[in-house]
Amino acid sequence: MEQNPQKDDRGQIDSADLHIGPEYAVAERDVAELLTGRVVSGSSLWRDAWRRLLKNKLAVFGMVVVILVVLGSLIGPTVIQRTTGYAYDAIPKDASLLKSFPPFRGPDGRFSFAHPMGTDSAGRDILARVLSGGQISLMVALIATLVSLIIGVSYGAIAGYAGGRLDELMMRIVDVLYSLPYVIIVIVLLALLPAKTPTAQLAQLFFALGAVSWLTMARIVRGQIMSLKNQEFVLAARATGVSTPKIIFRHLVPNALGPVIVYATLTIPTVMLSEAFLSFLGLGVRSPRVSWGSLAAEGAQNLAVYPWQLIFPGLTMALMLFSLNFVGDGLRDALDPQARRD
Amino acid sequence: MLRFIIRRVIVIVPMLFIIVSLTWVLVRLAPGNFYSGEKKLAPAVEKNLREKYGLDKPWYVQYGKVLKNIGRFDFGNSLKYEGQSVNQILLRGLPVSATLGITAYLIALLVGIIMGTLAALKPNSWLDYASMTLAMLGISIPNFVLGPLLVLLFSLTLFWFPPALWNGFPSKSLVLPALTLSAIYIAYIARLTRSGMLEVMGSDYIRTARAKGLSERQVVTRHALRGGLLPVVSFSGPALAFLITGTVVVERVFALPGLGNYFINACFNRDEPLIIGIVAFIAISVLVFNLLVDISYAFIDPRIRY
């Protein structure tokens, strides 16, 4: 395999960032040395995974698309505004421009680069709207995933470490919540308690979506912690007088990170889809802010006459979800110990 | 087995209680009410209406009434659709949603299992890659984008199917909504079938079946599918909850008079009895369905004992 110094650097930064306990790496290397009878060069779990991920063409394609869309969303709206003067919410002053132009068509009906995705019914540039919608969609997805990560990891780690009655009770609660039609309750919540400001509305979305998507994470983390908690390094930590919360969050959770990262990557598209679904129903992101879901909702209403209003936001979102799912699947294959056999 | 069923049935009651109470509290905590809409009623009229629906009573009387009504499976009268009981509306919306959901799920089972099995029988072939890419597309295209796109293609360009119409089952009007709803389940089921079948095909009992000289077709249909489809069966439980979410969108996109559409409208109108009625109904169906799925495991996989 070709050696790329940059990749190795990244691998080291990764493992340092993720607080991989030295116990784990050492144990793995010792076993490998015993089995193969030769000294194994220090190739960490994360560097191996990264290498496997780069071999997966679909995952690499996904990562490239995700990076492009994220960059486009972050700087795109500003660039468009600076170069052409079209802000995502700028309605043209000239009344003759207050209508929906097809992609690559100027007001005179001839080819033009002004609006590569056309304009919406109020004459606003759809490319600028799709890119700034991406900002909101990505932000909601990331923060809601973070919320679900925090709840799920803490809940699962505590249940797994405590064991016994408490574990039984906490997991029964998860089972019960699993079988609830929670989307229905989220709809009731968002429809009946509309926030005063668009920002408060966003915050409400983060928590509503995060609060309902932590269940699987809790189960995964609990399983991991249960298999780790009887290992020697936990005993060693306890013997040296480390407090229980510190054992859970500094020693056990970092060692369970692989599955957590995989599942978090797969949660992002799910949450993004839920946000779009709620926005489509008119319960999520509200005007003047836009998200891919609210743009698709707008476009679906004008479908018969101005199909490009739906097609561009819809396909951008589909492409993003497609790529995120490939990255998540690729990560799972790269980090899953069972897949490592081949 | 019987003890397991009884225990699960007993759990359903407190869960239903929690869901209904949560919804009731949300409806109550929310600022404003059904009568604070755009059309202001004369105070005397509003007072009379409130008396008629029992909204003038203290909160605990109203809450008690809600719980008592659910016990009798009678959810009172809708505030918005005057003179109609919530039960009548449920009975009107349910057949639409159920027809749509069941048709979509059957399509998904049929197509998904075939796709997944074909992919698993020839892993890493072009067939495998094609069906798994198709499955990933199904997961990635949201149904509220897929639906309008299908309408654009098949209704507004080719004129094959009506864009928004409900003629029940079977009719042309069902094709596009059912396809839209089934896309994501086809994808999930194909992926689940593939991984389930791949695991089973390498197991000992398949080798035994082959060793006794069964044809490959018999090995697959009689032995492998039974074990390989277990993940698909366990997916059927959560699938119902997803299907309900899906029908909300699809009914919205195709303007179908189903439960989902009534539910969204009830939320926007603050039609309290209708909201609680639909939530309770959905909760009961999901809970009962999950129980049935758990019981059905035991019949499919003889290794499972409760």
XYZ file of C-alpha atoms in Angstrom:
648
model
C 0.000 0.000 0.000
C 1.279 3.417 -0.802
C 2.320 5.459 2.155
C 1.137 8.983 2.302
C 2.746 10.965 5.113
C -0.223 13.282 5.241
C -2.584 10.414 5.897
C -0.431 9.170 8.744
C -0.427 12.591 10.284
C -4.165 12.662 10.133
C -4.386 9.263 11.682
C -2.339 10.387 14.643
C -4.300 13.556 15.097
C -7.465 11.517 14.994
C -6.470 9.117 17.688
C -5.125 11.922 19.844
C -8.279 13.956 19.401
C -10.500 11.063 20.241
C -8.719 10.305 23.549
C -8.092 6.694 22.700
C -6.931 5.120 25.909
C -3.397 3.759 25.643
C -4.691 0.528 27.208
C -6.604 -0.373 24.090
C -3.834 0.197 21.583
C -1.269 -1.602 23.717
C -3.535 -4.584 24.285
C -4.199 -4.914 20.585
C -0.537 -4.697 19.680
C 0.430 -7.244 22.338
C -2.086 -9.720 21.018
C -0.926 -9.158 17.459
C 2.679 -9.712 18.506
C 1.758 -12.910 20.283
C -0.140 -14.204 17.298
C 2.297 -13.299 14.564
C 5.502 -13.601 16.529
C 6.898 -10.352 15.172
C 6.794 -6.771 16.297
C 3.870 -5.004 14.730
C 4.487 -1.431 13.734
C 2.209 1.015 15.510
C -0.801 1.154 13.267
C -3.681 2.439 15.312
C -7.279 1.384 15.021
C -8.150 4.759 13.544
C -5.401 4.820 10.982
C -6.408 1.365 9.772
C -10.012 2.424 9.539
C -9.072 5.560 7.622
C -7.070 3.504 5.153
C -9.957 1.088 4.628
C -12.331 3.998 4.171
C -10.155 5.470 1.431
C -10.277 2.157 -0.422
C -14.075 2.315 -0.550
C -14.826 4.228 -3.758
C -18.453 4.977 -2.941
C -17.540 6.341 0.471
C -14.833 8.550 -1.032
C -17.317 9.801 -3.635
C -19.730 10.515 -0.770
C -17.107 12.400 1.229
C -16.168 14.531 -1.768
C -19.809 15.440 -2.433
C -20.465 16.177 1.238
C -17.417 18.442 1.431
C -18.426 20.243 -1.779
C -22.009 20.791 -0.637
C -20.904 21.931 2.829
C -18.361 24.358 1.377
C -20.878 25.565 -1.197
C -23.461 26.202 1.493
C -21.008 27.959 3.771
C -19.439 30.364 1.274
C -21.772 30.092 -1.735
C -24.448 32.600 -0.672
C -21.816 35.255 0.145
C -19.931 34.645 -3.101
C -23.116 34.906 -5.166
C -24.137 38.061 -3.370
C -20.723 39.647 -3.887
C -20.409 38.727 -7.554
C -23.956 38.997 -8.914
C -25.768 40.818 -6.123
C -28.426 38.141 -5.646
C -29.107 37.452 -1.979
C -31.288 34.457 -1.196
C -34.097 36.706 0.045
C -33.559 39.635 -2.349
C -36.688 40.410 -4.334
C -35.871 42.381 -7.499
C -37.138 45.973 -7.565
C -38.023 45.884 -11.262
C -41.610 44.591 -11.433
C -40.975 42.764 -14.732
C -38.483 40.503 -12.928
C -41.006 39.387 -10.289
C -41.613 36.025 -11.900
C -40.088 32.592 -12.202
C -37.451 32.301 -14.912
C -36.237 28.851 -16.042
C -32.610 27.835 -15.432
C -30.019 29.691 -17.532
C -32.598 32.073 -19.004
C -32.434 35.821 -18.721
C -35.463 38.140 -18.667
C -35.235 38.449 -22.453
C -35.685 34.685 -22.789
C -32.149 34.148 -24.037
C -29.320 32.100 -22.526
C -27.728 33.729 -19.508
C -25.503 32.661 -16.631
C -27.288 34.929 -14.162
C -29.515 32.248 -12.610
C -28.159 28.726 -13.210
C -31.120 27.217 -11.328
C -33.652 29.809 -12.427
C -35.647 32.069 -10.126
C -38.642 31.464 -7.893
C -42.052 33.102 -8.211
C -40.824 36.282 -6.536
C -37.803 36.501 -8.847
C -35.300 35.320 -6.222
C -32.246 33.366 -7.359
C -32.843 29.663 -6.661
C -29.137 28.772 -6.509
C -28.646 31.294 -3.698
C -31.732 29.956 -1.958
C -30.653 26.323 -2.266
C -27.207 27.138 -0.877
C -28.461 29.155 2.066
C -31.162 26.540 2.624
C -28.259 24.122 2.871
C -26.809 26.188 5.720
C -29.980 25.788 7.765
C -30.537 22.132 6.856
C -26.944 21.234 7.714
C -27.010 23.246 10.918
C -30.262 21.660 12.107
C -28.963 18.201 11.232
C -25.624 18.722 12.990
C -26.958 20.296 16.162
C -29.871 17.880 16.490
C -27.457 14.973 16.002
C -25.238 16.483 18.688
C -28.202 16.742 21.054
C -29.116 13.125 20.362
C -25.467 12.139 20.782
C -25.211 13.770 24.193
C -28.454 12.287 25.481
C -27.901 8.866 23.915
C -24.271 8.419 24.981
C -24.859 9.544 28.583
C -28.020 7.483 28.938
C -26.558 4.360 27.392
C -23.253 4.662 29.268
C -24.962 5.101 32.631
C -27.354 2.209 32.030
C -24.568 -0.048 30.781
C -22.201 0.748 33.624
C -24.821 0.577 36.368
C -26.313 -2.726 35.236
C -28.898 -4.574 37.308
C -32.200 -2.970 38.231
C -31.356 0.534 37.019
C -30.221 -0.815 33.656
C -33.387 -2.904 33.364
C -35.580 0.108 34.122
C -33.710 2.493 31.811
C -33.813 0.059 28.907
C -37.501 -0.697 29.450
C -38.102 3.053 29.104
C -36.179 3.017 25.814
C -38.259 0.048 24.608
C -41.433 1.897 25.480
C -40.294 5.063 23.717
C -39.285 3.011 20.690
C -42.817 1.905 20.062
C -44.284 5.412 20.345
C -45.353 7.204 17.198
C -43.124 10.088 18.294
C -43.352 11.967 14.993
C -47.026 12.457 15.749
C -46.138 14.023 19.104
C -43.477 16.231 17.496
C -46.082 17.443 14.998
C -48.484 18.286 17.841
C -45.674 20.055 19.704
C -44.523 22.167 16.759
C -48.026 22.950 15.504
C -49.381 24.006 18.882
C -46.383 25.841 20.270
C -45.184 28.015 17.409
C -42.096 29.938 18.448
C -42.128 33.724 18.530
C -39.013 34.283 16.419
C -37.440 32.284 13.583
C -34.381 31.692 15.781
C -36.481 30.296 18.614
C -38.197 28.139 16.017
C -34.826 26.705 15.008
C -33.897 26.004 18.618
C -37.219 24.233 19.062
C -36.429 22.091 16.009
C -32.977 21.131 17.351
C -34.409 19.885 20.591
C -37.507 18.263 19.168
C -35.455 16.304 16.629
C -32.571 15.571 18.982
C -34.874 14.457 21.753
C -36.506 11.795 19.597
C -33.450 10.362 17.841
C -31.228 9.247 20.742
C -32.825 5.858 21.398
C -30.724 3.683 19.089
C -27.593 5.521 20.195
C -28.386 4.707 23.825
C -28.775 1.009 22.978
C -25.524 0.882 21.016
C -23.515 2.634 23.734
C -25.000 0.461 26.473
C -23.975 -2.696 24.619
C -20.437 -1.379 24.119
C -20.033 -0.306 27.739
C -21.300 -3.630 29.012
C -18.661 -5.487 27.044
C -15.909 -3.091 28.139
C -16.654 -2.554 31.806
C -15.177 -5.827 33.025
C -11.813 -5.310 31.352
C -8.631 -4.793 33.306
C -8.160 -1.127 32.536
C -11.448 -0.316 34.253
C -10.375 -2.348 37.271
C -7.063 -0.504 37.240
C -8.804 2.840 37.111
C -11.084 1.868 39.955
C -8.158 0.597 41.990
C -6.357 3.910 41.638
C -9.431 5.686 42.969
C -10.883 7.250 39.821
C -14.450 8.431 40.398
C -17.307 6.594 38.698
C -18.363 9.452 36.382
C -14.752 9.793 35.294
C -14.459 6.064 34.632
C -17.582 6.198 32.499
C -16.811 9.285 30.479
C -13.000 9.327 30.356
C -12.216 5.631 30.154
C -15.223 3.723 28.855
C -16.940 6.105 26.423
C -13.774 6.926 24.412
C -13.240 3.213 23.870
C -16.765 2.836 22.485
C -16.338 5.655 19.991
C -16.204 3.578 16.801
C -19.845 2.478 16.723
C -20.892 5.852 18.131
C -19.260 7.715 15.244
C -20.766 5.324 12.708
C -24.233 5.687 14.107
C -23.910 9.469 14.456
C -22.957 9.673 10.768
C -26.056 7.701 9.902
C -28.194 9.867 12.201
C -27.306 13.052 10.304
C -29.218 12.132 7.103
C -32.146 10.808 9.146
C -32.431 14.040 11.102
C -32.005 16.065 7.925
C -34.879 14.144 6.399
C -37.062 14.707 9.477
C -36.333 18.428 9.402
C -37.256 18.564 5.720
C -40.402 16.561 6.414
C -41.503 18.974 9.146
C -40.598 22.009 7.038
C -42.541 20.506 4.155
C -45.620 20.349 6.376
C -45.050 23.985 7.309
C -43.959 23.139 10.863
C -40.202 23.509 10.590
C -38.113 26.337 9.259
C -40.193 29.423 8.503
C -39.828 32.352 6.175
C -37.663 34.411 5.767
C -35.270 31.551 6.531
C -35.257 28.685 4.109
C -34.224 25.061 4.295
C -34.228 22.354 1.639
C -37.529 21.094 3.017
C -39.277 24.458 2.926
C -37.918 25.139 -0.574
C -39.237 21.765 -1.744
C -42.611 22.569 -0.192
C -42.705 25.871 -2.064
C -41.622 24.190 -5.274
C -44.185 21.402 -4.970
C -46.975 23.968 -5.027
C -45.798 25.453 -8.324
C -44.883 22.102 -9.798
C -47.035 22.161 -12.931
C -45.726 25.476 -14.260
C -42.289 25.947 -12.676
C -40.883 22.440 -12.110
C -37.346 23.754 -11.554
C -38.484 25.273 -8.263
C -38.868 21.738 -6.885
C -36.258 19.879 -8.895
C -33.161 21.797 -7.778
C -33.723 21.894 -4.018
C -35.104 18.342 -4.093
C -32.202 16.868 -6.028
C -29.611 18.762 -3.982
C -31.064 17.292 -0.825
C -31.298 13.814 -2.346
C -27.650 14.013 -3.495
C -26.574 15.080 -0.012
C -28.538 12.312 1.713
C -27.227 9.780 -0.803
C -23.634 10.813 -0.114
C -24.053 10.953 3.666
C -25.507 7.448 3.644
C -22.560 6.169 1.621
C -20.105 7.800 4.022
C -21.949 6.262 6.978
C -21.991 2.801 5.385
C -18.328 3.158 4.458
C -17.418 4.162 8.011
C -19.329 1.201 9.368
C -17.488 -1.189 7.077
C -14.176 0.453 7.999
C -14.708 0.405 11.763
C -16.673 -2.813 12.143
C -14.328 -5.450 13.578
C -16.183 -8.197 11.712
C -15.537 -6.599 8.351
C -11.841 -6.375 9.249
C -11.348 -10.081 8.611
C -10.998 -9.695 4.883
C -46.127 -17.535 25.679
C -49.519 -16.709 27.172
C -47.832 -15.014 30.128
C -45.723 -12.964 27.735
C -48.824 -11.831 25.827
C -50.686 -10.906 29.003
C -47.714 -8.935 30.314
C -47.421 -7.022 27.056
C -51.142 -6.264 26.936
C -50.977 -4.878 30.471
C -48.087 -2.581 29.483
C -50.167 -1.120 26.647
C -52.588 0.575 29.057
C -50.094 2.826 30.920
C -48.338 3.635 27.644
C -51.568 4.754 26.062
C -52.253 6.788 29.202
C -48.854 8.519 28.920
C -49.279 9.341 25.221
C -52.786 10.711 25.628
C -51.850 12.720 28.720
C -48.808 14.169 26.995
C -50.890 15.230 24.014
C -53.578 16.656 26.267
C -51.039 18.664 28.274
C -49.483 19.988 25.040
C -52.862 21.023 23.678
C -53.685 22.696 26.992
C -50.327 24.423 27.527
C -50.347 25.912 24.060
C -51.392 29.552 24.014
C -54.754 30.215 22.428
C -57.448 27.685 21.602
C -59.915 26.703 18.918
C -61.981 29.851 19.457
C -59.052 32.281 19.289
C -58.746 31.911 15.514
C -59.246 34.548 12.854
C -63.035 34.495 12.948
C -64.082 36.011 16.267
C -67.333 34.728 17.665
C -69.748 36.812 19.694
C -68.983 36.245 23.413
C -72.416 34.774 24.069
C -72.092 32.334 21.161
C -68.640 31.279 22.279
C -69.918 30.788 25.836
C -72.730 28.563 24.619
C -70.407 26.542 22.398
C -67.938 26.083 25.232
C -70.756 24.862 27.449
C -71.926 22.450 24.766
C -68.477 20.869 24.434
C -67.805 20.956 28.158
C -64.914 23.408 27.771
C -66.199 25.593 30.625
C -65.539 22.918 33.238
C -62.357 22.895 35.388
C -59.362 21.145 33.828
C -59.546 17.973 35.906
C -63.156 17.363 34.868
C -62.213 17.766 31.213
C -59.129 15.569 31.572
C -61.168 12.917 33.339
C -63.710 13.021 30.553
C -61.001 12.555 27.921
C -59.661 9.478 29.721
C -63.144 8.050 30.282
C -63.998 8.571 26.619
C -60.906 6.742 25.467
C -61.794 3.846 27.743
C -65.081 3.596 25.862
C -63.422 4.246 22.501
C -65.560 7.315 21.964
C -63.649 10.535 21.426
C -66.498 13.048 21.478
C -67.346 15.575 18.809
C -65.067 17.532 16.529
C -65.022 21.278 17.106
C -64.239 22.116 13.495
C -66.513 19.712 11.636
C -69.705 20.574 13.478
C -72.111 17.787 14.233
C -69.581 15.095 13.394
C -68.089 12.819 15.970
C -64.374 12.106 15.951
C -65.255 8.453 15.411
C -67.080 9.278 12.179
C -64.045 11.178 10.921
C -61.736 8.324 11.928
C -63.956 5.876 10.072
C -63.868 8.088 6.998
C -60.110 8.697 6.984
C -58.946 5.266 8.088
C -59.912 3.271 4.958
C -58.019 5.745 2.768
C -54.855 5.640 4.888
C -55.064 1.900 5.464
C -55.548 1.111 1.766
C -52.640 3.338 0.871
C -50.373 1.980 3.613
C -51.153 -1.692 3.068
C -50.805 -1.468 -0.721
C -47.503 0.354 -0.363
C -46.188 -2.145 2.171
C -47.197 -5.150 0.043
C -45.462 -3.630 -2.991
C -42.419 -2.993 -0.823
C -42.370 -6.556 0.534
C -42.675 -8.085 -2.910
C -40.156 -5.883 -4.716
C -37.807 -5.518 -1.745
C -37.541 -9.239 -0.996
C -36.980 -10.112 -4.649
C -34.349 -7.386 -5.030
C -32.586 -8.325 -1.804
C -32.592 -12.064 -2.520
C -31.238 -11.609 -6.036
C -28.506 -9.350 -4.665
C -27.600 -11.846 -1.940
C -27.477 -14.859 -4.266
C -24.826 -13.203 -6.414
C -22.906 -10.924 -4.058
C -20.630 -8.358 -5.710
C -22.170 -8.982 -9.138
C -23.572 -6.148 -11.253
C -27.039 -7.228 -10.115
C -25.980 -6.762 -6.498
C -24.485 -3.318 -7.115
C -27.445 -2.205 -9.227
C -30.061 -3.189 -6.682
C -28.117 -1.767 -3.740
C -27.541 1.550 -5.523
C -31.234 1.629 -6.372
C -31.999 0.921 -2.712
C -29.727 3.753 -1.595
C -31.527 6.082 -4.017
C -34.833 5.001 -2.506
C -33.576 5.890 0.970
C -32.126 9.208 -0.176
C -34.966 10.720 -2.192
C -37.517 12.129 0.251
C -41.089 11.083 -0.499
C -42.261 14.678 -0.754
C -39.777 15.173 -3.600
C -40.403 11.799 -5.230
C -44.208 12.232 -5.190
C -44.320 15.551 -7.050
C -41.674 14.306 -9.504
C -43.793 11.232 -10.291
C -46.799 13.507 -10.740
C -44.785 15.700 -13.080
C -43.732 12.725 -15.179
C -46.769 10.428 -15.164
C -49.647 12.872 -14.681
C -48.633 16.169 -16.193
C -46.425 14.913 -19.040
C -47.573 11.396 -19.958
C -51.174 11.686 -18.606
C -51.163 8.058 -17.420
C -52.402 8.564 -13.877
C -54.457 11.272 -12.154
C -52.400 13.694 -10.020
C -54.786 14.067 -7.079
C -57.846 11.880 -6.838
C -59.116 9.110 -4.613
C -61.130 6.247 -6.054
C -60.216 3.608 -3.496
C -58.840 0.167 -4.264
C -58.147 -0.893 -6.962
C -57.927 2.151 -9.169
C -55.490 4.138 -11.221
C -55.582 6.851 -8.595
C -53.811 4.567 -6.107
C -50.747 3.895 -8.267
C -48.693 7.056 -7.759
C -49.358 7.528 -4.015
C -48.627 3.862 -3.279
C -45.418 3.946 -5.340
C -44.270 7.129 -3.621
C -44.927 5.692 -0.191
C -43.356 2.316 -0.946
C -40.037 3.588 -2.363
C -38.247 3.870 0.968
C -39.617 0.537 2.245
C -38.516 -1.227 -0.924
C -35.070 0.141 -0.177
C -35.032 -0.837 3.507
C -36.466 -4.286 2.883
C -34.057 -4.977 0.019
C -31.090 -4.077 2.247
C -32.395 -6.083 5.191
C -33.153 -9.102 3.005
C -29.718 -8.964 1.416
C -27.808 -8.882 4.690
C -30.113 -11.454 6.295
C -29.811 -13.817 3.345
C -26.032 -13.390 3.097
C -25.704 -14.402 6.729
C -28.023 -17.377 6.408
C -26.550 -18.659 3.146
C -23.246 -19.307 4.893
C -24.786 -21.180 7.816
C -24.629 -24.878 8.601
C -28.252 -25.735 8.005
C -28.035 -24.472 4.425
C -25.026 -26.681 3.893
C -27.056 -29.582 5.291
C -29.924 -28.773 2.932
C -27.548 -28.718 -0.008
C -25.898 -31.925 1.181
C -29.175 -33.778 1.184
C -29.404 -32.961 -2.501
C -32.084 -30.301 -2.586
C -32.171 -28.136 -5.668
C -30.834 -24.606 -5.269
C -34.353 -23.240 -5.711
C -35.611 -25.382 -2.844
C -32.676 -24.454 -0.650
C -33.455 -20.781 -1.163
C -37.224 -20.791 -0.978
C -37.782 -23.473 1.661
C -34.809 -22.953 3.949
C -32.853 -19.761 3.430
C -35.732 -17.330 3.034
C -37.317 -18.432 6.281
C -34.261 -17.546 8.310
C -33.081 -14.718 6.099
C -36.340 -12.839 6.354
C -36.323 -12.522 10.164
C -34.817 -9.005 9.999
C -37.613 -8.047 7.611
C -40.195 -9.271 10.105
C -38.626 -7.311 12.939
C -38.659 -4.282 10.667
C -42.447 -4.586 10.264
C -42.965 -3.279 13.798
C -41.191 0.069 13.382
C -42.380 0.113 9.760
C -45.932 0.819 10.839
C -44.843 3.927 12.744
C -42.830 5.024 9.687
C -45.735 4.239 7.382
C -47.978 6.515 9.424
C -45.451 9.341 9.044
C -45.181 8.536 5.354
C -48.919 8.573 4.756
C -49.113 12.038 6.349
C -46.789 13.380 3.649
C -48.190 11.369 0.754
C -51.780 12.314 1.618
C -50.628 15.909 1.726
C -48.823 15.681 -1.630
C -51.700 13.935 -3.413
C -54.470 15.691 -1.460
C -56.045 12.417 -0.304
C -58.766 12.467 2.375
C -56.901 10.196 4.795
C -56.182 10.260 8.524
C -52.861 12.031 8.047
C -54.441 14.946 6.278
C -57.181 15.198 8.916
C -54.529 15.080 11.612
C -52.433 17.933 10.212
C -55.527 20.042 9.663
C -56.732 19.293 13.188
C -53.373 20.456 14.574
C -53.522 23.695 12.616
C -57.176 24.241 13.559
C -56.619 23.314 17.215
C -59.459 20.879 17.005
C -58.712 19.388 20.403
C -60.986 16.302 20.434
C -59.904 15.388 16.913
C -56.182 15.747 17.750
C -56.500 13.586 20.850
C -58.731 11.098 19.077
C -56.320 10.593 16.183
C -53.259 10.430 18.462
C -54.953 7.868 20.694
C -56.076 5.836 17.714
C -52.605 5.826 16.152
C -51.014 4.958 19.486
C -53.372 2.033 20.022
C -52.753 0.676 16.533
C -48.982 0.986 16.826
C -48.907 -0.675 20.251
C -51.172 -3.543 19.230
C -49.287 -4.036 15.992
C -45.939 -4.220 17.768
C -47.360 -6.887 20.044
C -48.532 -8.905 17.030
C -45.081 -8.622 15.446
C -43.423 -9.918 18.620
C -45.808 -12.846 18.767
C -45.255 -13.651 15.115
C -41.517 -14.124 15.706
C -42.225 -17.247 17.653
C -44.075 -18.772 14.706
C -41.428 -17.894 12.141
C -38.349 -18.765 14.172
C -38.914 -21.837 16.320
C -35.728 -21.014 18.274
C -37.396 -18.025 19.948
C -39.154 -18.759 23.236
C -40.788 -16.284 25.557
